[in-house]
CSV table of N, CA and C in Angstrom, one decimal:
chain,number,residue,atom,x,y,z
H,29,UNK,N,0.8,-1.2,0.0
H,29,UNK,CA,0.1,0.0,0.2
H,29,UNK,C,0.9,1.3,0.1
H,30,UNK,N,0.8,2.3,-0.8
H,30,UNK,CA,1.4,3.4,-0.9
H,30,UNK,C,0.6,4.6,-0.1
H,31,UNK,N,1.5,5.4,0.5
H,31,UNK,CA,0.9,6.2,1.4
H,31,UNK,C,2.0,7.6,1.2
H,32,UNK,N,1.5,8.4,1.7
H,32,UNK,CA,2.2,10.0,1.8
H,32,UNK,C,2.1,10.5,3.0
H,33,UNK,N,3.3,10.7,3.8
H,33,UNK,CA,3.3,11.9,4.7
H,33,UNK,C,3.3,13.0,4.2
H,34,UNK,N,2.4,14.0,4.7
H,34,UNK,CA,2.1,15.3,4.3
H,34,UNK,C,2.0,16.5,5.4
H,35,UNK,N,2.6,17.5,5.1
H,35,UNK,CA,2.6,18.6,6.0
H,35,UNK,C,2.6,19.9,5.0
H,36,UNK,N,1.9,21.1,5.7
H,36,UNK,CA,2.0,22.1,5.0
H,36,UNK,C,2.4,23.4,5.8
H,37,UNK,N,3.1,24.6,5.5
H,37,UNK,CA,3.1,25.7,6.2
H,37,UNK,C,2.5,26.7,5.7
H,38,UNK,N,1.9,28.0,6.4
H,38,UNK,CA,1.0,28.7,5.8
H,38,UNK,C,1.1,30.1,6.0
H,39,UNK,N,0.4,31.1,5.6
H,39,UNK,CA,0.7,32.4,6.0
H,39,UNK,C,-0.1,33.0,7.1
H,40,UNK,N,-0.8,32.0,7.9
H,40,UNK,CA,-1.8,32.3,8.9
H,40,UNK,C,-2.6,31.0,9.2
H,41,UNK,N,-3.4,31.4,10.2
H,41,UNK,CA,-4.1,30.0,10.7
H,41,UNK,C,-5.6,29.7,9.9
H,42,UNK,N,-6.3,30.7,9.2
H,42,UNK,CA,-7.6,30.5,8.8
H,42,UNK,C,-7.6,30.8,7.2
H,43,UNK,N,-8.1,30.1,6.6
H,43,UNK,CA,-8.7,30.3,5.1
H,43,UNK,C,-9.8,31.3,4.9
H,44,UNK,N,-10.7,31.5,6.0
H,44,UNK,CA,-11.5,32.4,6.1
H,44,UNK,C,-10.9,33.6,5.9
H,45,UNK,N,-9.8,33.7,6.4
H,45,UNK,CA,-8.7,35.4,6.3
H,45,UNK,C,-8.0,35.2,5.0
H,46,UNK,N,-8.3,34.2,4.3
H,46,UNK,CA,-7.6,34.1,3.2
H,46,UNK,C,-6.2,34.0,3.0
H,47,UNK,N,-5.9,33.3,4.1
H,47,UNK,CA,-4.3,32.7,4.5
H,47,UNK,C,-4.1,31.4,3.5
H,48,UNK,N,-3.0,31.4,3.0
H,48,UNK,CA,-2.4,30.6,2.1
H,48,UNK,C,-1.5,29.4,2.5
H,49,UNK,N,-1.1,28.7,1.4
H,49,UNK,CA,0.2,27.7,1.7
H,49,UNK,C,1.3,28.3,1.0
H,50,UNK,N,2.3,28.2,2.1
H,50,UNK,CA,4.0,28.5,1.7
H,50,UNK,C,4.8,27.6,1.6
H,51,UNK,N,4.3,26.4,2.0
H,51,UNK,CA,5.4,25.1,1.5
H,51,UNK,C,4.4,23.9,1.9
H,52,UNK,N,4.9,23.1,1.0
H,52,UNK,CA,4.2,21.4,1.1
H,52,UNK,C,5.3,20.5,1.2
H,53,UNK,N,5.2,19.8,2.1
H,53,UNK,CA,6.2,18.7,2.0
H,53,UNK,C,5.5,17.2,2.1
H,54,UNK,N,6.1,16.3,1.1
H,54,UNK,CA,5.4,15.0,1.4
H,54,UNK,C,6.6,13.9,1.1
H,55,UNK,N,6.2,12.9,1.6
H,55,UNK,CA,7.2,11.9,1.9
H,55,UNK,C,6.5,10.5,1.5
H,56,UNK,N,6.9,9.5,0.4
H,56,UNK,CA,6.2,8.4,0.1
H,56,UNK,C,6.5,7.1,0.9
H,57,UNK,N,5.6,6.3,1.2
H,57,UNK,CA,6.0,5.1,2.1
H,57,UNK,C,5.3,4.1,1.3
H,58,UNK,N,5.9,3.0,1.1
H,58,UNK,CA,5.4,1.7,0.5
H,58,UNK,C,5.1,0.7,2.0
H,59,UNK,N,4.1,0.4,2.2
H,59,UNK,CA,4.1,-0.7,3.2
H,59,UNK,C,4.7,0.0,4.5
H,60,UNK,N,4.9,1.1,4.7
H,60,UNK,CA,5.1,2.0,5.9
H,60,UNK,C,6.7,1.9,5.6
H,61,UNK,N,7.3,1.8,4.5
H,61,UNK,CA,8.7,1.8,4.4
H,61,UNK,C,9.1,3.1,3.4
H,62,UNK,N,9.9,4.0,3.9
H,62,UNK,CA,10.1,4.8,3.1
H,62,UNK,C,10.5,4.6,1.4
H,63,UNK,N,10.1,5.1,0.4
H,63,UNK,CA,10.7,4.7,-0.8
H,63,UNK,C,11.6,5.8,-1.5
H,64,UNK,N,12.1,6.8,-0.4
H,64,UNK,CA,13.3,7.8,-1.0
H,64,UNK,C,12.3,8.8,-2.0
H,65,UNK,N,11.0,8.7,-2.3
H,65,UNK,CA,10.3,9.6,-3.2
H,65,UNK,C,9.8,10.6,-2.2
H,66,UNK,N,10.2,11.8,-2.7
H,66,UNK,CA,9.7,13.2,-1.9
H,66,UNK,C,9.0,14.1,-2.8
H,67,UNK,N,8.2,14.9,-2.3
H,67,UNK,CA,7.8,16.1,-3.0
H,67,UNK,C,8.0,17.3,-1.8
H,68,UNK,N,8.4,18.4,-2.6
H,68,UNK,CA,8.9,19.5,-1.7
H,68,UNK,C,9.0,20.9,-2.4
H,69,UNK,N,7.8,21.7,-2.0
H,69,UNK,CA,8.0,23.0,-2.8
H,69,UNK,C,7.5,24.2,-1.7
H,70,UNK,N,8.3,25.2,-1.9
H,70,UNK,CA,7.8,26.5,-1.2
H,70,UNK,C,7.1,27.1,-2.4
H,71,UNK,N,6.2,28.1,-1.9
H,71,UNK,CA,5.2,28.4,-2.5
H,71,UNK,C,4.8,29.8,-2.4
H,72,UNK,N,4.7,30.7,-3.4
H,72,UNK,CA,4.7,32.2,-3.2
H,72,UNK,C,2.9,32.1,-3.1
H,73,UNK,N,2.8,32.9,-2.0
H,73,UNK,CA,1.4,32.7,-1.5
H,73,UNK,C,0.4,34.1,-1.9
H,74,UNK,N,1.3,34.7,-2.7
H,74,UNK,CA,0.5,36.0,-3.4
H,74,UNK,C,-0.3,36.7,-2.6
H,75,UNK,N,0.4,36.7,-1.1
H,75,UNK,CA,-0.1,37.7,-0.1
H,75,UNK,C,0.9,37.8,1.3
H,76,UNK,N,0.7,38.6,1.9
H,76,UNK,CA,1.9,38.5,3.1
H,76,UNK,C,1.6,37.7,4.2
H,77,UNK,N,3.1,37.0,4.6
H,77,UNK,CA,2.9,36.1,5.8
H,77,UNK,C,2.6,36.9,6.9
H,78,UNK,N,1.8,36.2,7.8
H,78,UNK,CA,1.4,37.1,9.2
H,78,UNK,C,2.6,36.9,10.2
H,79,UNK,N,2.5,37.9,11.0
H,79,UNK,CA,3.9,38.1,11.9
H,79,UNK,C,3.8,36.4,12.5
H,80,UNK,N,2.8,36.3,12.9
H,80,UNK,CA,2.7,34.7,14.0
H,80,UNK,C,3.3,33.8,13.0
H,81,UNK,N,2.5,33.7,12.0
H,81,UNK,CA,3.2,32.6,11.0
H,81,UNK,C,4.9,32.8,10.9
H,82,UNK,N,5.3,33.8,10.4
H,82,UNK,CA,6.7,34.0,10.2
H,82,UNK,C,7.7,33.4,11.6
H,83,UNK,N,6.9,33.7,12.7
H,83,UNK,CA,7.6,33.2,14.0
H,83,UNK,C,7.6,31.6,14.0
H,84,UNK,N,6.8,31.2,13.4
H,84,UNK,CA,6.7,29.5,13.4
H,84,UNK,C,7.5,28.9,12.4
H,85,UNK,N,7.5,29.4,11.2
H,85,UNK,CA,8.3,28.8,10.0
H,85,UNK,C,9.5,29.7,9.8
H,86,UNK,N,9.3,31.0,9.8
H,86,UNK,CA,10.7,31.9,9.4
H,86,UNK,C,10.8,32.2,7.9
H,87,UNK,N,9.7,31.8,7.1
H,87,UNK,CA,9.5,32.1,5.8
H,87,UNK,C,9.1,33.3,5.4
H,88,UNK,N,10.0,34.6,5.0
H,88,UNK,CA,9.6,35.9,4.7
H,88,UNK,C,9.0,36.0,3.5
H,89,UNK,N,8.1,37.2,3.4
H,89,UNK,CA,7.7,37.4,2.0
H,89,UNK,C,8.7,37.6,0.7
H,90,UNK,N,9.8,38.1,1.1
H,90,UNK,CA,10.8,38.3,0.4
H,90,UNK,C,11.2,36.8,-0.1
H,91,UNK,N,11.4,36.0,0.5
H,91,UNK,CA,12.0,34.6,0.5
H,91,UNK,C,11.1,33.9,-0.4
H,92,UNK,N,9.8,34.3,0.1
H,92,UNK,CA,8.5,33.6,-1.1
H,92,UNK,C,8.3,34.3,-2.4
H,93,UNK,N,8.9,35.4,-2.3
H,93,UNK,CA,8.2,36.3,-3.5
H,93,UNK,C,8.7,35.6,-4.9
H,94,UNK,N,9.8,35.1,-5.3
H,94,UNK,CA,10.4,34.3,-6.5
H,94,UNK,C,9.9,32.7,-6.5
H,95,UNK,N,9.2,32.3,-5.6
H,95,UNK,CA,8.6,30.9,-5.7
H,95,UNK,C,7.7,30.9,-6.6
H,96,UNK,N,7.3,29.6,-7.3
H,96,UNK,CA,6.3,29.3,-7.8
H,96,UNK,C,4.9,29.4,-7.1
H,97,UNK,N,3.8,29.7,-7.7
H,97,UNK,CA,2.4,29.7,-7.2
H,97,UNK,C,1.8,28.3,-7.0
H,98,UNK,N,0.7,28.1,-6.0
H,98,UNK,CA,0.3,26.7,-6.0
H,98,UNK,C,-0.4,26.2,-7.2
H,99,UNK,N,-1.0,27.1,-8.1
H,99,UNK,CA,-1.3,26.6,-9.6
H,99,UNK,C,-0.5,26.4,-10.2
H,100,UNK,N,1.1,26.8,-10.1
H,100,UNK,CA,2.1,26.3,-10.9
H,100,UNK,C,2.6,25.0,-10.5
H,101,UNK,N,2.3,24.4,-9.5
H,101,UNK,CA,3.0,23.3,-8.9
H,101,UNK,C,1.8,22.0,-8.4
H,102,UNK,N,0.6,22.6,-8.8
H,102,UNK,CA,-0.6,22.1,-8.2
H,102,UNK,C,-0.6,20.4,-9.3
H,103,UNK,N,-0.1,20.7,-10.6
H,103,UNK,CA,-0.2,19.1,-11.4
H,103,UNK,C,0.8,18.3,-10.6
H,104,UNK,N,1.8,18.9,-10.3
H,104,UNK,CA,2.8,17.8,-9.8
H,104,UNK,C,2.8,17.3,-8.5
H,105,UNK,N,1.9,18.2,-7.7
H,105,UNK,CA,1.7,17.8,-6.4
H,105,UNK,C,0.5,16.7,-6.4
H,106,UNK,N,-0.4,16.9,-7.2
H,106,UNK,CA,-1.6,16.2,-7.2
H,106,UNK,C,-0.9,14.8,-7.9
H,107,UNK,N,-0.2,14.9,-8.9
H,107,UNK,CA,0.2,13.6,-9.4
H,107,UNK,C,1.1,12.5,-8.3
H,108,UNK,N,1.8,13.4,-7.3
H,108,UNK,CA,2.6,12.6,-6.5
H,108,UNK,C,1.7,11.9,-5.4
H,109,UNK,N,0.2,12.6,-5.0
H,109,UNK,CA,-0.4,12.0,-3.9
H,109,UNK,C,-1.5,11.1,-4.5
H,110,UNK,N,-1.6,11.3,-5.9
H,110,UNK,CA,-2.7,10.5,-6.7
H,110,UNK,C,-2.6,9.0,-6.2
H,111,UNK,N,-4.1,8.2,-5.9
H,111,UNK,CA,-4.1,7.0,-5.7
H,111,UNK,C,-3.3,6.6,-4.3
H,112,UNK,N,-2.8,7.5,-3.3
H,112,UNK,CA,-2.2,7.2,-2.1
H,112,UNK,C,-3.1,7.5,-0.9
H,113,UNK,N,-2.9,6.9,0.2
H,113,UNK,CA,-3.5,7.2,1.2
H,113,UNK,C,-2.5,8.4,1.8
H,114,UNK,N,-3.1,9.5,2.4
H,114,UNK,CA,-2.5,10.5,2.9
H,114,UNK,C,-2.5,10.5,4.4
H,115,UNK,N,-1.3,10.7,5.0
H,115,UNK,CA,-1.1,10.6,6.6
H,115,UNK,C,-0.7,12.2,6.9
H,116,UNK,N,-1.8,12.7,7.7
H,116,UNK,CA,-1.4,14.0,8.1
H,116,UNK,C,-1.6,14.1,9.7
H,117,UNK,N,-0.7,14.8,10.5
H,117,UNK,CA,-1.0,15.2,11.8
H,117,UNK,C,-1.8,16.4,11.9
H,118,UNK,N,-3.0,16.4,12.3
H,118,UNK,CA,-4.0,17.5,12.3
H,118,UNK,C,-4.6,17.8,11.0
H,119,UNK,N,-5.1,16.7,10.4
H,119,UNK,CA,-5.7,16.7,9.3
H,119,UNK,C,-6.6,17.8,8.7
H,120,UNK,N,-7.5,18.1,9.7
H,120,UNK,CA,-8.4,19.6,9.1
H,120,UNK,C,-7.7,20.5,8.9
H,121,UNK,N,-6.4,20.9,9.7
H,121,UNK,CA,-5.6,22.2,9.3
H,121,UNK,C,-5.2,22.1,8.0
H,122,UNK,N,-4.5,21.1,7.8
H,122,UNK,CA,-3.9,21.0,6.4
H,122,UNK,C,-4.7,20.7,5.4
H,123,UNK,N,-6.1,20.1,5.4
H,123,UNK,CA,-6.9,19.4,4.3
H,123,UNK,C,-7.8,20.8,4.0
H,124,UNK,N,-8.0,21.8,5.2
H,124,UNK,CA,-8.3,23.0,4.7
H,124,UNK,C,-8.0,23.9,3.7
H,125,UNK,N,-6.7,24.1,4.2
H,125,UNK,CA,-5.6,24.7,3.3
H,125,UNK,C,-5.7,24.1,1.8
H,126,UNK,N,-5.5,22.9,1.6
H,126,UNK,CA,-5.1,22.3,0.5
H,126,UNK,C,-6.4,22.3,-0.6
H,127,UNK,N,-7.5,22.1,0.0
H,127,UNK,CA,-9.0,22.4,-0.5
H,127,UNK,C,-9.1,23.6,-0.9
H,128,UNK,N,-8.7,24.7,0.1
H,128,UNK,CA,-8.9,26.0,-0.3
H,128,UNK,C,-8.3,26.3,-1.6
H,129,UNK,N,-6.8,26.1,-1.7
H,129,UNK,CA,-6.0,26.0,-2.7
H,129,UNK,C,-6.6,25.5,-4.0
H,130,UNK,N,-6.8,24.2,-3.8
H,130,UNK,CA,-7.6,23.8,-5.1
H,130,UNK,C,-8.8,24.2,-5.4
H,131,UNK,N,-10.0,24.9,-4.6
H,131,UNK,CA,-10.8,25.3,-5.1
H,131,UNK,C,-10.6,26.8,-5.9
H,132,UNK,N,-9.4,27.3,-5.5
H,132,UNK,CA,-9.0,28.4,-6.1
H,132,UNK,C,-8.9,28.4,-7.7
H,133,UNK,N,-8.2,27.2,-7.7
H,133,UNK,CA,-7.9,26.9,-9.2
H,133,UNK,C,-8.7,25.8,-10.0
H,134,UNK,N,-9.9,25.8,-9.2
H,134,UNK,CA,-11.3,25.0,-9.7
H,134,UNK,C,-10.3,23.5,-10.2
H,135,UNK,N,-9.9,23.0,-9.1
H,135,UNK,CA,-9.4,21.7,-9.3
H,135,UNK,C,-10.3,20.9,-8.2
H,136,UNK,N,-10.5,19.4,-8.4
H,136,UNK,CA,-11.2,18.7,-7.6
H,136,UNK,C,-10.6,18.4,-6.1
H,137,UNK,N,-11.2,18.9,-4.9
H,137,UNK,CA,-10.5,18.8,-3.6
H,137,UNK,C,-10.3,17.5,-3.0
H,138,UNK,N,-9.5,17.5,-2.0
H,138,UNK,CA,-9.2,16.1,-1.6
H,138,UNK,C,-10.1,15.5,-0.7
H,139,UNK,N,-10.5,14.1,-0.8
H,139,UNK,CA,-11.4,13.4,-0.1
H,139,UNK,C,-11.1,13.0,1.4
H,140,UNK,N,-11.9,13.3,2.4
H,140,UNK,CA,-11.4,13.1,3.6
H,140,UNK,C,-11.4,11.4,3.7
H,141,UNK,N,-12.0,10.6,3.2
H,141,UNK,CA,-12.1,9.3,3.2
H,141,UNK,C,-10.4,8.6,2.8
H,142,UNK,N,-9.7,9.5,2.2
H,142,UNK,CA,-8.3,9.0,1.7
H,142,UNK,C,-7.3,9.4,2.8
H,143,UNK,N,-7.6,10.0,4.0
H,143,UNK,CA,-6.6,10.7,4.7
H,143,UNK,C,-6.5,10.0,6.1
H,144,UNK,N,-5.4,9.8,6.8
H,144,UNK,CA,-5.0,8.9,8.0
H,144,UNK,C,-4.6,10.3,9.0
H,145,UNK,N,-5.7,10.7,9.9
H,145,UNK,CA,-5.3,11.6,10.9
H,145,UNK,C,-4.5,11.2,12.2
H,146,UNK,N,-3.2,11.2,12.1
H,146,UNK,CA,-2.3,10.6,13.3
H,146,UNK,C,-2.7,11.6,14.7
H,147,UNK,N,-2.9,12.6,14.6
H,147,UNK,CA,-3.6,13.4,15.8
H,147,UNK,C,-4.9,12.9,16.4
H,148,UNK,N,-5.7,12.3,15.5
H,148,UNK,CA,-7.0,11.7,15.8
H,148,UNK,C,-6.5,10.5,16.5
H,149,UNK,N,-5.6,9.7,16.0
H,149,UNK,CA,-4.9,8.1,16.3
H,149,UNK,C,-4.6,8.5,17.7
H,150,UNK,N,-3.8,9.5,18.1
H,150,UNK,CA,-2.8,9.6,19.2
H,150,UNK,C,-3.8,10.2,20.2
H,151,UNK,N,-5.1,10.9,20.0
H,151,UNK,CA,-5.9,11.3,20.8
H,151,UNK,C,-6.6,9.9,21.3
H,152,UNK,N,-7.0,9.2,20.4
H,152,UNK,CA,-7.7,8.0,20.9
H,152,UNK,C,-6.6,7.0,21.9
H,153,UNK,N,-5.7,6.9,21.2
H,153,UNK,CA,-4.4,6.1,22.0
H,153,UNK,C,-4.1,6.6,23.5
H,154,UNK,N,-4.0,8.0,23.4
H,154,UNK,CA,-3.3,8.6,24.7
H,154,UNK,C,-4.3,9.7,25.0
H,155,UNK,N,-5.6,9.4,25.7
H,155,UNK,CA,-6.5,10.4,26.0
H,155,UNK,C,-6.0,11.3,27.1
H,156,UNK,N,-6.3,12.5,26.9
H,156,UNK,CA,-6.0,13.3,28.1
H,156,UNK,C,-4.4,13.7,28.0
H,157,UNK,N,-3.3,13.4,27.0
H,157,UNK,CA,-2.3,13.5,27.0
H,157,UNK,C,-2.0,14.5,26.1
H,158,UNK,N,-0.7,15.2,26.1
H,158,UNK,CA,-0.3,16.0,24.8
H,158,UNK,C,-0.1,15.3,23.8
H,159,UNK,N,-0.6,15.5,22.6
H,159,UNK,CA,-0.4,14.7,21.3
H,159,UNK,C,0.3,15.6,20.1
H,160,UNK,N,0.9,16.6,20.7
H,160,UNK,CA,1.6,17.4,19.4
H,160,UNK,C,2.7,16.6,18.8
H,161,UNK,N,3.1,17.1,17.6
H,161,UNK,CA,4.2,16.4,17.3
H,161,UNK,C,5.4,16.1,18.1
H,162,UNK,N,5.5,17.4,18.5
H,162,UNK,CA,6.8,17.5,19.6
H,162,UNK,C,6.7,16.3,20.7
H,163,UNK,N,5.3,16.3,21.3
H,163,UNK,CA,5.1,15.4,22.4
H,163,UNK,C,5.0,13.9,22.2
H,164,UNK,N,4.8,13.7,20.8
H,164,UNK,CA,4.8,12.2,20.3
H,164,UNK,C,6.3,12.0,20.0
H,165,UNK,N,7.1,12.6,19.4
H,165,UNK,CA,8.3,12.6,19.5
H,165,UNK,C,8.9,12.4,20.7
H,166,UNK,N,8.7,13.1,21.8
H,166,UNK,CA,9.3,12.8,23.2
H,166,UNK,C,8.8,11.3,23.6
H,167,UNK,N,7.5,11.0,23.5
H,167,UNK,CA,7.0,9.8,24.1
H,167,UNK,C,7.7,8.9,23.3
H,168,UNK,N,8.0,8.7,21.9
H,168,UNK,CA,8.7,7.5,21.1
H,168,UNK,C,10.2,7.9,21.4
H,169,UNK,N,10.9,8.9,21.8
H,169,UNK,CA,12.3,8.9,21.9
H,169,UNK,C,12.9,9.2,20.6
H,170,UNK,N,12.0,10.1,19.8
H,170,UNK,CA,12.3,10.4,18.3
H,170,UNK,C,13.1,11.8,18.4
H,171,UNK,N,14.5,11.7,18.0
H,171,UNK,CA,15.3,13.0,18.0
H,171,UNK,C,14.6,14.1,17.0
H,172,UNK,N,14.1,15.1,17.7
H,172,UNK,CA,13.3,16.3,17.1
H,172,UNK,C,14.5,17.7,17.0
H,173,UNK,N,15.6,17.4,17.2
H,173,UNK,CA,16.3,18.6,17.6
H,173,UNK,C,16.8,19.5,16.3
H,174,UNK,N,16.7,18.9,15.2
H,174,UNK,CA,16.5,19.7,13.8
H,174,UNK,C,15.2,20.9,13.9
H,175,UNK,N,14.3,20.6,14.7
H,175,UNK,CA,13.0,21.2,14.4
H,175,UNK,C,13.1,22.7,15.2
H,176,UNK,N,13.9,23.3,14.9
H,176,UNK,CA,14.2,24.7,15.6
H,176,UNK,C,12.9,25.6,15.3
H,177,UNK,N,12.5,25.5,14.2
H,177,UNK,CA,11.3,26.1,13.5
H,177,UNK,C,10.5,25.0,12.6
H,178,UNK,N,9.4,25.2,12.6
H,178,UNK,CA,8.5,24.5,11.8
H,178,UNK,C,9.0,24.4,10.2
H,179,UNK,N,9.2,23.4,9.5
H,179,UNK,CA,9.3,23.0,8.2
H,179,UNK,C,8.5,21.8,7.6
H,180,UNK,N,7.9,22.1,6.6
H,180,UNK,CA,7.0,20.9,6.3
H,180,UNK,C,7.7,19.5,6.1
H,181,UNK,N,8.8,19.8,5.4
H,181,UNK,CA,9.8,18.6,5.2
H,181,UNK,C,10.3,17.9,6.5
H,182,UNK,N,10.8,18.8,7.3
H,182,UNK,CA,11.3,18.4,8.6
H,182,UNK,C,10.2,17.4,9.4
H,183,UNK,N,9.0,18.2,9.4
H,183,UNK,CA,7.9,17.8,10.2
H,183,UNK,C,7.4,16.4,9.5
H,184,UNK,N,7.3,16.3,8.2
H,184,UNK,CA,7.0,15.0,7.8
H,184,UNK,C,8.0,14.1,8.0
H,185,UNK,N,9.4,14.3,7.8
H,185,UNK,CA,10.2,13.2,8.5
H,185,UNK,C,10.0,12.6,9.9
H,186,UNK,N,9.7,13.8,11.0
H,186,UNK,CA,9.3,13.6,12.5
H,186,UNK,C,8.0,12.7,12.2
H,187,UNK,N,7.2,13.1,11.6
H,187,UNK,CA,5.7,12.1,11.4
H,187,UNK,C,6.0,10.8,10.9
H,188,UNK,N,6.8,10.9,9.9
H,188,UNK,CA,7.1,9.4,9.4
H,188,UNK,C,7.5,8.5,10.4
H,189,UNK,N,8.3,9.0,11.5
H,189,UNK,CA,8.9,8.0,12.5
H,189,UNK,C,7.7,7.6,13.7
H,190,UNK,N,7.3,9.1,13.8
H,190,UNK,CA,6.0,8.9,14.8
H,190,UNK,C,4.9,7.8,14.1
H,191,UNK,N,4.6,7.7,13.1
H,191,UNK,CA,3.7,6.8,12.3
H,191,UNK,C,3.8,5.4,12.3
H,192,UNK,N,5.3,5.2,11.8
H,192,UNK,CA,6.0,4.1,11.4
H,192,UNK,C,5.8,3.4,13.0
């Protein structure tokens, strides 16, 4: 079975405020074994990054200004995830942004039935405990020292270890 570990970084917390994706990271697994296929893109969100989001990931408006837009990378992204289960930590957040971007370019949105939400799994398995990605790394003795700031690809690497 092919799966994709997926994470995004954004300009803010809500699509209702027209916040957009600035980074997508994906790591492919085959029967929970990494295939060494990755998809990674920084994205020009065509709007300013909020101060709070900048504090989380460190991607400035200047850094993102010369990157491709979501519409320019969407075909490659959709090809990468096609016919695969998608593994996301806190899926409603990332899905809301991905589907917002897909609607903006009149593309088919992602179906929740193809999504595995590791936050949901962790909450069921460890009720009442901290279940953030950092907390899960600590619980499973996964080294997350590379994670000074959020990065979609680093977060995918960590989530891959947590998930497996």
